[in-house]
XYZ file of C-alpha atoms in Angstrom:
637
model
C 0.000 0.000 0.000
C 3.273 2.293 -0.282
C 2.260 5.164 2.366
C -0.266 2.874 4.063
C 2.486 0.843 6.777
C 0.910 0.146 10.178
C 3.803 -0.651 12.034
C 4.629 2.693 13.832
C 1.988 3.235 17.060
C 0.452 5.919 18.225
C 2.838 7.291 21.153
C 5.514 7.319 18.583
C 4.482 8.903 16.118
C 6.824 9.796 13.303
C 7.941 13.648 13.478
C 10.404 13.976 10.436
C 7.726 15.658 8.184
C 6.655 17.779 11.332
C 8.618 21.128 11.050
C 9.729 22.591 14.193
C 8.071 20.517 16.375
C 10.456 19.294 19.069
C 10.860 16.052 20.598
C 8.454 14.774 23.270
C 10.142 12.603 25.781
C 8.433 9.991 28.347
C 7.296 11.291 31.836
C 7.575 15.012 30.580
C 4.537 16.827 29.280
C 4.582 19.929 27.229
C 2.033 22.068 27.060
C 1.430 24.127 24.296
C 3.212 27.366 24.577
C 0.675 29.859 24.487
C 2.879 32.723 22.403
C 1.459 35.905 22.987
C 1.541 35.726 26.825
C 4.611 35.422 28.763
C 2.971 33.877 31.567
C 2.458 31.026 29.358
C 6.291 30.742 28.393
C 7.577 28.177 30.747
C 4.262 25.336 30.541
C 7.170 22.478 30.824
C 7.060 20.013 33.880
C 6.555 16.482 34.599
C 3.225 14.612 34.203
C 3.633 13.505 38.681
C 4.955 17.347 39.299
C 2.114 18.302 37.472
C -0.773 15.824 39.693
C 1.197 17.152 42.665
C 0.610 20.907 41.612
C -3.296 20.001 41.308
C -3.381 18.343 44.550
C -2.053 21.266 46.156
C -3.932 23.863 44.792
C -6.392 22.613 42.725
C -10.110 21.305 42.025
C -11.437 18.960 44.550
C -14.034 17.643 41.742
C -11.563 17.642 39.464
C -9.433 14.962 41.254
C -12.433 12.901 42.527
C -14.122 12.999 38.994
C -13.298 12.904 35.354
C -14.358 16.627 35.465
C -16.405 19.064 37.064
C -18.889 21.362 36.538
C -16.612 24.273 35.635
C -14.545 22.423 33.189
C -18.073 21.508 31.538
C -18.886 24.718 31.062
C -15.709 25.890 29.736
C -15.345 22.888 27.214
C -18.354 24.287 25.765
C -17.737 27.737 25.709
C -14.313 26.771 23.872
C -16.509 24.536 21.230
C -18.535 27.408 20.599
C -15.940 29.556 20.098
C -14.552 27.526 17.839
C -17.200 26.868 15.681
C -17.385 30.891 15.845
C -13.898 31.119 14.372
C -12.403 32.416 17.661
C -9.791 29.830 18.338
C -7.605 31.907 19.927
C -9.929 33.016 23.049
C -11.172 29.026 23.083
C -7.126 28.397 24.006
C -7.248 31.428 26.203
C -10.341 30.067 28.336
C -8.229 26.530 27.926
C -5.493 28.298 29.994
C -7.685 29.733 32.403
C -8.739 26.386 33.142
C -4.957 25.335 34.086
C -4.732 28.336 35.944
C -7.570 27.816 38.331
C -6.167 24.399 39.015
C -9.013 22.237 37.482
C -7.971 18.854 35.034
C -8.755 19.558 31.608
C -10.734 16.644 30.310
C -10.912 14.461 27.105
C -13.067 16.373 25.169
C -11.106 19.951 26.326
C -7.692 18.833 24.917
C -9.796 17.811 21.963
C -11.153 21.367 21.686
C -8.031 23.118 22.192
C -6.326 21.054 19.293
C -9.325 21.961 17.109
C -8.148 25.750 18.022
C -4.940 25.577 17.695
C -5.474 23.883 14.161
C -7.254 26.362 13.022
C -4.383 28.609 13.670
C -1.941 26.506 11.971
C -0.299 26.038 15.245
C 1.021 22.602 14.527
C 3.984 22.265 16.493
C 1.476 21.635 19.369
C -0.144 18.293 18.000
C 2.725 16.082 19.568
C 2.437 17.986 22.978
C -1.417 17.566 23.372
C -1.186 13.571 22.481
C 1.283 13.436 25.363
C -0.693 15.753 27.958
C -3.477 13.201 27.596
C -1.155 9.812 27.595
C 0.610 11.618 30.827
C -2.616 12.447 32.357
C -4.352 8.461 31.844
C -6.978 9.816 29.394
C -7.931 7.259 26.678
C -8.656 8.622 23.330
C -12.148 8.741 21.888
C -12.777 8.635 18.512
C -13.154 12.247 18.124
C -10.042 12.842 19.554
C -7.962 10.864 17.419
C -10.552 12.338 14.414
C -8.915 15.494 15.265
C -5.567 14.177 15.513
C -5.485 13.226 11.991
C -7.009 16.396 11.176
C -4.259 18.302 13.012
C -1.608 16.041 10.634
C -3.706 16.206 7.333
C -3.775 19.615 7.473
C -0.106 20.452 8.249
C 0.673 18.338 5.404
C 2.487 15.736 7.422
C 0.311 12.563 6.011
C 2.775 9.964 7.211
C 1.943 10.632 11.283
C -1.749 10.983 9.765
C -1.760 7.674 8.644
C -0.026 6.070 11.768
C -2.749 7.866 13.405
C -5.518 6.485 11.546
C -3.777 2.694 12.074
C -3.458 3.194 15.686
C -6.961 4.538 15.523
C -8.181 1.351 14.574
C -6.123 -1.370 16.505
C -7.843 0.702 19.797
C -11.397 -0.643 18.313
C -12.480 2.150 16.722
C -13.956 2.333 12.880
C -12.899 5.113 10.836
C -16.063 6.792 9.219
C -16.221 8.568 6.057
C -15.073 11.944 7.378
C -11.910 10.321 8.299
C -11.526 9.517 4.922
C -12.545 12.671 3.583
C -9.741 14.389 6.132
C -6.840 11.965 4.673
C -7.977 12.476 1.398
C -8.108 16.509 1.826
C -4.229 15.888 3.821
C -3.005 13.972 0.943
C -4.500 16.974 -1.487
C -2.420 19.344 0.676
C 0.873 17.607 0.578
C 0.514 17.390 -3.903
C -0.229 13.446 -3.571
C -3.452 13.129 -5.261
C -2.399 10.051 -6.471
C -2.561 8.772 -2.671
C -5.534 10.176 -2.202
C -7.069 7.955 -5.056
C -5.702 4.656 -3.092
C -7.776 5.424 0.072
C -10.876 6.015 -2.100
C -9.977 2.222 -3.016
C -9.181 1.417 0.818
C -13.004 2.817 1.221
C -14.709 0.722 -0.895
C -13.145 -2.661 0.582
C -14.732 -1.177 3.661
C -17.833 -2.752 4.455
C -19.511 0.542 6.473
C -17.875 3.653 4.997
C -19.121 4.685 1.570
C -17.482 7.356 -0.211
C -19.854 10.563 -0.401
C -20.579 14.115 -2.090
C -17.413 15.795 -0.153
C -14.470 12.762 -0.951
C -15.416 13.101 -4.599
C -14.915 16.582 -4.271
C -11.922 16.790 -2.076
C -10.361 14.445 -4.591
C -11.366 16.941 -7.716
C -9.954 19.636 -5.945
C -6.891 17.682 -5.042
C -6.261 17.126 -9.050
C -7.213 20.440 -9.779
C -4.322 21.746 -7.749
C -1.564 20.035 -9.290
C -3.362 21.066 -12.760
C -4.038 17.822 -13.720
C -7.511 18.472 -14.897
C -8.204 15.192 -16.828
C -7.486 13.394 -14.212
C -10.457 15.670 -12.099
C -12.785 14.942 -14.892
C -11.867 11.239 -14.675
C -13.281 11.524 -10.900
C -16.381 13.489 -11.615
C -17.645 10.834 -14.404
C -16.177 7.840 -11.638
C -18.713 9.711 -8.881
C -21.784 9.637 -11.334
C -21.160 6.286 -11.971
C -21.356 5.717 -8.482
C -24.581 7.461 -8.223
C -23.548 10.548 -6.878
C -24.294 13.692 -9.063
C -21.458 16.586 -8.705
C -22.732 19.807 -7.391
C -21.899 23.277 -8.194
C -18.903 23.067 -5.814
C -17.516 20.155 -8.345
C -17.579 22.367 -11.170
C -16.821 25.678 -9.684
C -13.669 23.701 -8.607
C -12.823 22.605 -12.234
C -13.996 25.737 -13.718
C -10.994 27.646 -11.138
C -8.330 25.223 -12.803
C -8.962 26.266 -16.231
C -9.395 29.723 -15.271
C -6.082 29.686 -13.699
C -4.583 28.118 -16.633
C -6.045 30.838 -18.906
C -8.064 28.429 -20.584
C -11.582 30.615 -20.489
C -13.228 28.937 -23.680
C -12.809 25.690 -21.384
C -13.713 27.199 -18.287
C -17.032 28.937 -20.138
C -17.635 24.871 -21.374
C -18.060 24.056 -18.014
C -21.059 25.739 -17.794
C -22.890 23.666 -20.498
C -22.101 21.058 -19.010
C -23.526 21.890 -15.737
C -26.551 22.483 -17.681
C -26.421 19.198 -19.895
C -26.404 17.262 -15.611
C -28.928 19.742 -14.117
C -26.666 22.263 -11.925
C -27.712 25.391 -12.095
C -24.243 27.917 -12.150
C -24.380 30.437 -9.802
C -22.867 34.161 -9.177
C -19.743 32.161 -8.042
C -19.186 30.131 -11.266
C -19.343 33.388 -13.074
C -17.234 35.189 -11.359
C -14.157 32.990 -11.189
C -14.806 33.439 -15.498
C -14.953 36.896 -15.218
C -12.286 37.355 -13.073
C -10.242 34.946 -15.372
C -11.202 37.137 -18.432
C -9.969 40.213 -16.624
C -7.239 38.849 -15.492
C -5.939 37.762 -19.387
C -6.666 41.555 -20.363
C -9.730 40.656 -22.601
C -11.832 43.071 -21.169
C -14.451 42.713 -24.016
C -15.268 39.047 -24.023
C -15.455 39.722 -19.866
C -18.751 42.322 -20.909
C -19.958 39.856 -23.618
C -19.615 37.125 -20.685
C -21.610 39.856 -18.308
C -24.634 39.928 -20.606
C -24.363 36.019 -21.038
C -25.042 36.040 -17.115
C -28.332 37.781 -17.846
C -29.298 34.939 -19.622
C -28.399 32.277 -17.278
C -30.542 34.412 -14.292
C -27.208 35.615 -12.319
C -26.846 39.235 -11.904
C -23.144 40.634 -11.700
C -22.439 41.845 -8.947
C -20.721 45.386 -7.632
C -17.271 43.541 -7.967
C -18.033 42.162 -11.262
C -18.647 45.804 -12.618
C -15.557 47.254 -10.531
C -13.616 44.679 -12.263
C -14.982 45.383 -15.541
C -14.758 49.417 -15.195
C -11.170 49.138 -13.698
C -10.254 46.915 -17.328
C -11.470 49.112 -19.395
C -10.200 52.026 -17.938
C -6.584 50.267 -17.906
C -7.403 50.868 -22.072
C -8.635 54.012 -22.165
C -12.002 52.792 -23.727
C -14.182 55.544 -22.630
C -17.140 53.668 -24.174
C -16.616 50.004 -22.569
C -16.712 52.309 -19.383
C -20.227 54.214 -20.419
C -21.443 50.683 -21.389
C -20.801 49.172 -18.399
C -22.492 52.153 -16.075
C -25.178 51.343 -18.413
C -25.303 47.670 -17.596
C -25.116 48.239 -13.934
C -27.941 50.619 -13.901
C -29.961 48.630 -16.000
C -29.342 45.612 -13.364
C -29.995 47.791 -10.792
C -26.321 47.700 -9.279
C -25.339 51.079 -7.780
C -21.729 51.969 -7.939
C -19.428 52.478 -4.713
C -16.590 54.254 -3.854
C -14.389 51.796 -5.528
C -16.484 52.356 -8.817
C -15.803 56.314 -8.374
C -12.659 56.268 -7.740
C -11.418 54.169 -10.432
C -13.058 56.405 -12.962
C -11.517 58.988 -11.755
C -7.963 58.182 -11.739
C -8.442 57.487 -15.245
C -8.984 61.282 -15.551
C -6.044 62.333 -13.236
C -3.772 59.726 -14.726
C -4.527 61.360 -18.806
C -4.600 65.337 -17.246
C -8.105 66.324 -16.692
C -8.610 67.493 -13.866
C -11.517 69.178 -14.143
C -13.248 65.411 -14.935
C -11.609 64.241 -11.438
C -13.245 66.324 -9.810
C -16.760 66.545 -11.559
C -16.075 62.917 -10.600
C -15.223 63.793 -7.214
C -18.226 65.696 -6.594
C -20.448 62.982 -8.368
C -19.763 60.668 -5.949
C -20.334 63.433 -3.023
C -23.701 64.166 -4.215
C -24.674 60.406 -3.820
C -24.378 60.283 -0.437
C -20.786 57.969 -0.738
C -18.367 59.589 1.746
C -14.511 59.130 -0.278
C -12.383 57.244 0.978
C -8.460 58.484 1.267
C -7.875 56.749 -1.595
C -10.110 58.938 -3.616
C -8.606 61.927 -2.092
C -5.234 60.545 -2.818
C -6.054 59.960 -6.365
C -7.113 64.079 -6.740
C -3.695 65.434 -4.732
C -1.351 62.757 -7.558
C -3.873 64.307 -9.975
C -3.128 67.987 -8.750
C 0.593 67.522 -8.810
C 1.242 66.136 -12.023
C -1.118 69.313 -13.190
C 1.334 71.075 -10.999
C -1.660 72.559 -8.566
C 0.246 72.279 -5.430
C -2.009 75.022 -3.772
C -4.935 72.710 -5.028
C -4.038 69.728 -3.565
C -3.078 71.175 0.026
C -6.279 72.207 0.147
C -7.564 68.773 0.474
C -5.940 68.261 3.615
C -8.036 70.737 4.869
C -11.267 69.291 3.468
C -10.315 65.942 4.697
C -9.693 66.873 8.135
C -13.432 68.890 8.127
C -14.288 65.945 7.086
C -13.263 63.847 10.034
C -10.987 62.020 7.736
C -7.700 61.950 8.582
C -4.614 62.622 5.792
C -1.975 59.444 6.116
C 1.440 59.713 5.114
C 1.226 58.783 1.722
C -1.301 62.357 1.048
C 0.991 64.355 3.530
C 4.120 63.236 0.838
C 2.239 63.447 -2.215
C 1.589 67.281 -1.132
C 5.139 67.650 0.036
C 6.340 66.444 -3.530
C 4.263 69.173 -5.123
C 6.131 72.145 -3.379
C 9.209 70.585 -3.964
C 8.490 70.213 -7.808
C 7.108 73.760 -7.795
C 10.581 75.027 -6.001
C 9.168 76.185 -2.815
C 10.739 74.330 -0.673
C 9.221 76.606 2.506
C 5.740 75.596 1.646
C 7.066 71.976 1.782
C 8.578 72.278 4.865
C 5.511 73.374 6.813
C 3.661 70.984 5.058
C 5.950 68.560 6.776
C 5.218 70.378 10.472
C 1.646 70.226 9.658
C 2.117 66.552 9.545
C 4.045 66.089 12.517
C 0.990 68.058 14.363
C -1.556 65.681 13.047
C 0.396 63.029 14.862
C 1.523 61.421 11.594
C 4.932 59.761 11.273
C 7.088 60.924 8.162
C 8.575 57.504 6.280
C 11.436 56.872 3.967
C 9.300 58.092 1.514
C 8.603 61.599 3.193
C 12.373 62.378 3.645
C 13.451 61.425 0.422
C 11.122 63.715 -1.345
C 12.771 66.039 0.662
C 16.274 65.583 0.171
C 15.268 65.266 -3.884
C 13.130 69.014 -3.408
C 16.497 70.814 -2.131
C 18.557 69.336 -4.330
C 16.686 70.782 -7.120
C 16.508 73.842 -5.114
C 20.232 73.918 -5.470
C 20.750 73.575 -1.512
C 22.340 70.517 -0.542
C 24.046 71.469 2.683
C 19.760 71.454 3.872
C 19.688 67.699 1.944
C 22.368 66.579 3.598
C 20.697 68.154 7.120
C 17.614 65.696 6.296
C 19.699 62.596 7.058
C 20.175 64.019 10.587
C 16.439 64.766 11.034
C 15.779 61.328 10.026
C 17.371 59.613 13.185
C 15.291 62.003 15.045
C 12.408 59.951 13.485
C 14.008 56.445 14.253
C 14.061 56.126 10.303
C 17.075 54.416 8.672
C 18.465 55.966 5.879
C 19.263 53.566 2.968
C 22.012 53.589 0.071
C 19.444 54.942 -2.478
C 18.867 57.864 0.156
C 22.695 58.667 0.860
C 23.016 59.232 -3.432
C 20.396 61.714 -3.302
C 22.146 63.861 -1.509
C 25.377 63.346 -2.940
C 23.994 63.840 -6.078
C 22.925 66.875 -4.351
C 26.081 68.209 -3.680
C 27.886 67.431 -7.189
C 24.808 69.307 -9.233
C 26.269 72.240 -7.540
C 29.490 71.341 -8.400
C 30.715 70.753 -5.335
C 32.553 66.946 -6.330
C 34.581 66.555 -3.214
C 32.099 66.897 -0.969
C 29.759 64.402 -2.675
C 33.154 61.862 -2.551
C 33.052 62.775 0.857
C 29.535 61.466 1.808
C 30.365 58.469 -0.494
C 33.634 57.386 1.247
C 32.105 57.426 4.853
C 29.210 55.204 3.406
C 31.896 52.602 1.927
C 33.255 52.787 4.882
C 30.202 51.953 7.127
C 29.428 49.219 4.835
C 32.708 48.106 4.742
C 32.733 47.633 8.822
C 29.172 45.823 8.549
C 30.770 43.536 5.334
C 33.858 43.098 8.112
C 31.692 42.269 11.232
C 29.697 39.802 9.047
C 32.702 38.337 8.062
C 34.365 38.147 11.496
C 31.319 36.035 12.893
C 32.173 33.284 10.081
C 35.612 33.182 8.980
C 38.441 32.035 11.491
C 40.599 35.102 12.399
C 43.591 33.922 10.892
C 41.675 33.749 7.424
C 40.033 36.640 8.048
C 43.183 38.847 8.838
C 44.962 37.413 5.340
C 40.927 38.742 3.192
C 41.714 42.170 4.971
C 45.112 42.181 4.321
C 44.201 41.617 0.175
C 41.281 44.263 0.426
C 43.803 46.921 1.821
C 46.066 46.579 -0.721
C 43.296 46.722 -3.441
C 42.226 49.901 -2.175
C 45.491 51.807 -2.303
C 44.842 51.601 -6.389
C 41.417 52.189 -6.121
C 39.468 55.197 -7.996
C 37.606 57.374 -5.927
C 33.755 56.640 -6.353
C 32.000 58.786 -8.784
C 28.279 59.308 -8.839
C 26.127 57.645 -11.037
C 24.454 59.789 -13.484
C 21.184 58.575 -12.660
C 20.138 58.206 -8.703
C 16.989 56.296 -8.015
C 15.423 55.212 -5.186
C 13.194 52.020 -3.990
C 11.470 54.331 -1.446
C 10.978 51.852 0.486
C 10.493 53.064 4.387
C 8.314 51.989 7.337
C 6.558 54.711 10.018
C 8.339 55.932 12.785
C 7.624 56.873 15.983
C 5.784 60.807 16.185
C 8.590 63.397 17.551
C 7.454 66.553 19.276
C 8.646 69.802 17.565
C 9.465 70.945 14.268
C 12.062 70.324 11.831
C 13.947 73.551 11.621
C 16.421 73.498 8.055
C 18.872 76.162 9.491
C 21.072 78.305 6.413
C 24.230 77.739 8.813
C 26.679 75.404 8.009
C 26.144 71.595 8.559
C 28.371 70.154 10.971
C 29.997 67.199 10.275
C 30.209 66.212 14.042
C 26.644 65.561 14.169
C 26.079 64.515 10.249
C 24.549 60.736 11.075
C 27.503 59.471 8.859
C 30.166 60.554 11.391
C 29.095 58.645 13.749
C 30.023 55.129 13.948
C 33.198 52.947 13.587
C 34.613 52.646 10.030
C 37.280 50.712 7.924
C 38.234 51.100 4.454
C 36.427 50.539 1.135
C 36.985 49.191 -1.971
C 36.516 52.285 -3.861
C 37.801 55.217 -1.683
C 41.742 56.178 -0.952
C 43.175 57.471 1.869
C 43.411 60.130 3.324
C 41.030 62.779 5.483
C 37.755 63.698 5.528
C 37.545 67.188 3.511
C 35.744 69.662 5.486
C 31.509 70.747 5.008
C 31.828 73.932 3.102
C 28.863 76.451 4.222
C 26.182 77.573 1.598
C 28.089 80.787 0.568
C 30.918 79.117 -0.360
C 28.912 76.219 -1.993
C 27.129 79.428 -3.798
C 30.531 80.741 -5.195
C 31.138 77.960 -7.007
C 28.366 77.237 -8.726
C 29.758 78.105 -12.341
C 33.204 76.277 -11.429
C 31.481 72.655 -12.596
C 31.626 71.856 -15.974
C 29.803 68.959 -16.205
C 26.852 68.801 -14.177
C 25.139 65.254 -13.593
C 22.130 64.598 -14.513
C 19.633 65.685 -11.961
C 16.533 63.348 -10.455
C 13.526 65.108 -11.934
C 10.864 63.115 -11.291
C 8.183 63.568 -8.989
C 7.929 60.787 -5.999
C 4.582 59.727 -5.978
C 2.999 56.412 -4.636
């Protein structure tokens, strides 16, 4: 039977599929660690220091009886939670249970696996089957049910199966829905082919029959290695059976084709639903839709729309948002009138989603006043936007190079009880800084800081990128302090911004400058790496050769493009404003003095050349001949 070996037993189970779970050794028990609370951390002791614990300080019923009242109660507050899809408070009221000293019983440790399943907490499954051995429980046949559950679903089928063995040399028959959980593990570790061997292990079973779910599980099990034939082969091997396929069975076929891009096939499925009397429903459509959209033929997805009207199924809001949003993508004004047209005439009214995406189709191709009509459109209809909408109008004012226009919807959003997030507050910021007035961007930043919203990566570059056009780079280079007053770590990308800075004034030592101390940092974190891996003797001969390389080095020179990922996560909020003083920037507390550093590749020796102040930076504006290529493009998300 290949997989199918009954020689391993239940208490020792096999745990080289089982990732991370650790090994459970006699006369301890381990209780699942219960992550998120401390208190939980240290649940390890032995099965008689554990009885001892509960003598001492626990449940009087609870050591007479198999449980008592309380632990009743609790099991089935933790089953109803569960079925609620709130395992995490069943395991919390499972801990409370330890806590007030009572004994967990059979049917708790049952529950709490069912919980921590659902979680995908699998590393517990081993601890919970010794916690009941330790504690003289014997396992039900919903416990071990659960059991192979917990396996199946973790994709470890070979403890599922010694499970299921063991299950049965206690007494106790396996019923169909411990089939139907094999079959569904087997699907999940891409061995459909096993799955097909216990639908053969069924039928030499005299009292388990195969039903409507292990035909299913077994189509979807095919589907998801793309084997479709092989899917069809088990829908035509179920009829013959006697068992007709439901809409699930064909939604689940029409998905593989779908995903395949095969949408002529995946419409087919739909007569033949017909031809075996299953009625398709909004589902079956919309995985064809979506598939349509998805390939980019937006016009055979609104032919397929008004073939829903004919089957009965109305599209839905999403349906038309997907359709809108494809034809936009196009520019096809008309698809998008025709499909406003269809949704009226089904009686679908559109959302903020719908409004929106119409309207960045107008900001994205420059007309503004469209946006806005759109804007207002949606305003009048009683749908409060979104920040996304109002995001979509301060890009749109940008690029039209409205600045004023789009700081005004901060103001209109806050009215509005909405509140701006960092990616408006930047977009605004970016505006000024194209526009050259680098004070309005500045208290645009304050403003920011007031509303309590943390500048990111983002923010500061846009900065940096704004006074470098501006021609000031001794204020970009000031940014990278302000940054570490944020708790936000500058990256590469960010340090060539403002180098780039300094050499579009001309001023080519200092941009060498900010570029050797970089090397250098990264040449102590390439060193420290190193040190943690290499013996020291290697180590000191790799030094010794990339010393001597840089003595012929070339200093580093700029590239003429600078780019940036502007990538960046929010900081903590820091009281006060930034101030971007006209003094000189000292190099003292520049955030690239700081530090230890060793040589680079790419930079000689010798000192650090002194910060020249703005004047003198001024004076020598017409001494560089040829200027690299400044960043002119506008961050925006």
């Amino acid at each position: 039977m290949g997989e199918f070996d009954k020689e391993s037993a239940f208490p020792r189970t096999s745990k080289k599929n089982q990732a991370g779970t650790a090994t459970i050794k006699k006369r301890w028990v381990a209780l699942p660690v219960k992550e998120n609370n401390p208190d939980h951390m240290n649940q390890l002791r032995p099965a008689s220091e554990s009885m001892e614990f509960q003598r001492a300080t626990g449940c009087k019923f609870c050591m007479t009886k198999d449980s008592c009242r309380t632990v009743r109660s609790r099991t089935k507050l933790m089953n109803f939670l569960v079925e609620k899809g709130k395992p995490q408070e069943a395991e919390s009221i499972f801990y409370s249970l330890i806590e007030g000293g009572h004994k967990p019983s059979l049917i708790s440790y049952t529950t709490l696996l069912a919980a921590l399943t659902m979680q995908k907490r699998f590393d517990s499954i081993y601890s919970i089957i010794s916690q009941v051995e330790e504690n003289g429980m014997n396992p039900d046949s919903i416990f071990f049910n659960a059991v192979i559950n917990a396996f199946s679903e973790s994709g470890n089928m070979e403890s599922a199966m010694e499970t299921f063995w063991k299950m049965q040399e206690n007494g106790m028959k396996p019923t169909t829905s411990t089939y139907n959980t094999l079959i569904k593990g087997y699907g999940i570790a891409g061995k459909p082919e096993e799955s097909v061997k216990l639908l053969e292990l069924m039928s030499q079973e005299g009292n388990v029959k195969p039903n409507l779910r292990t035909y299913n599980v077994l189509v979807r099990a095919w589907c998801n290695k793309k084997r479709i034939t092989e899917a069809w082969n088990v829908v035509n091997k179920m009829i013959a059976s006697g068992i007709q396929p439901d809409v699930v069975t064909y939604n689940t076929i029409a998905t593989a084709y779908a995903q395949k891009g095969a949408l002529d096939q995946a419409e087919g499925v739909i007569l033949e639903m017909q031809n075996n009397g299953v009625q398709p429903n909004e589902r079956t459509c919309g995985i064809i839709m979506s598939g349509y959209c998805k390939e980019g033929r937006i016009r055979e997805a609104l032919r397929f729309a008004y073939r829903m009207k004919e089957l009965g199924i109305h599209p839905n809001l999403v349906i038309f948002n997907s359709l809108i949003k494809g034809f936009v993508a196009i520019m096809d004004r008309d698809g998008v009138d025709e499909v406003l047209n269809l949704m009226e005439e089904f009686g679908v009214k559109p959302d903020v989603i719908t409004f929106s995406t119409i309207m960045n189709a107008w900001s994205t191709a420059g007309f503004m006043e469209k946006c806005r009509e759109i804007f207002d459109d949606m305003v009048k209809a009683g749908i409060e936007p979104d920040a996304h909408a109002y995001s979509i109008l301060a890009k749109g004012y940008v690029r039209a190079q409205e600045p004023e226009k789009a700081e005004e919807l901060l103001t209109t959003m806050i009215k509005s009880g909405l509140q701006p997030n960092v990616v408006i507050f930047t977009t605004v910021i970016s505006g000024w800084c194209s526009a050259g007035k680098m004070d309005y961007a500045v208290r645009v930043f304050d403003k920011m800081c007031q509303r309590g919203i943390s500048p990111n990566l983002k923010t500061f570059e846009t900065l940096i990128w704004g006074f470098a056009e501006a021609r000031q780079p001794w204020k970009a280079e000031e940014i990278l302090q302000i940054m570490t007053e944020f708790e936000v770590q500058p990256e590469k990308s960010t340090v060539l911004l403002v180098a780039e800075a300094w050499r579009a004034t001309g001023m080519t030592k200092e941009a060498n400058r900010l570029l050797g101390t970089m090397n250098r940092k990264e040449m102590t974190s390439r060193k420290e790496a190193l040190e943690k891996e290499i013996p020291v003797g290697n180590l000191e001969k790799l030094y010794q050769k990339q010393t001597e390389g840089v003595l012929y080095s070339n200093i580093l020179q700029i590239p003429s493009t600078v780019t940036s990922d502007m990538k960046g996560s929010p900081a903590p909020l820091r009281k006060g404003r930034m101030l971007l003083r006209d003094a000189d920037f000292p190099v003292e507390s520049s955030w690239l003095a700081t530090g230890s550093m060793s040589l680079s590749h790419s930079c000689k020796f010798g000192l650090r050349l002194p910060i020249i102040c703005r004047k003198q930076s001024q004076a020598q504006h017409g001494m560089y001949g040829q200027l690299a290529q400044s960043c002119t493009a506008v961050f925006l998300n």
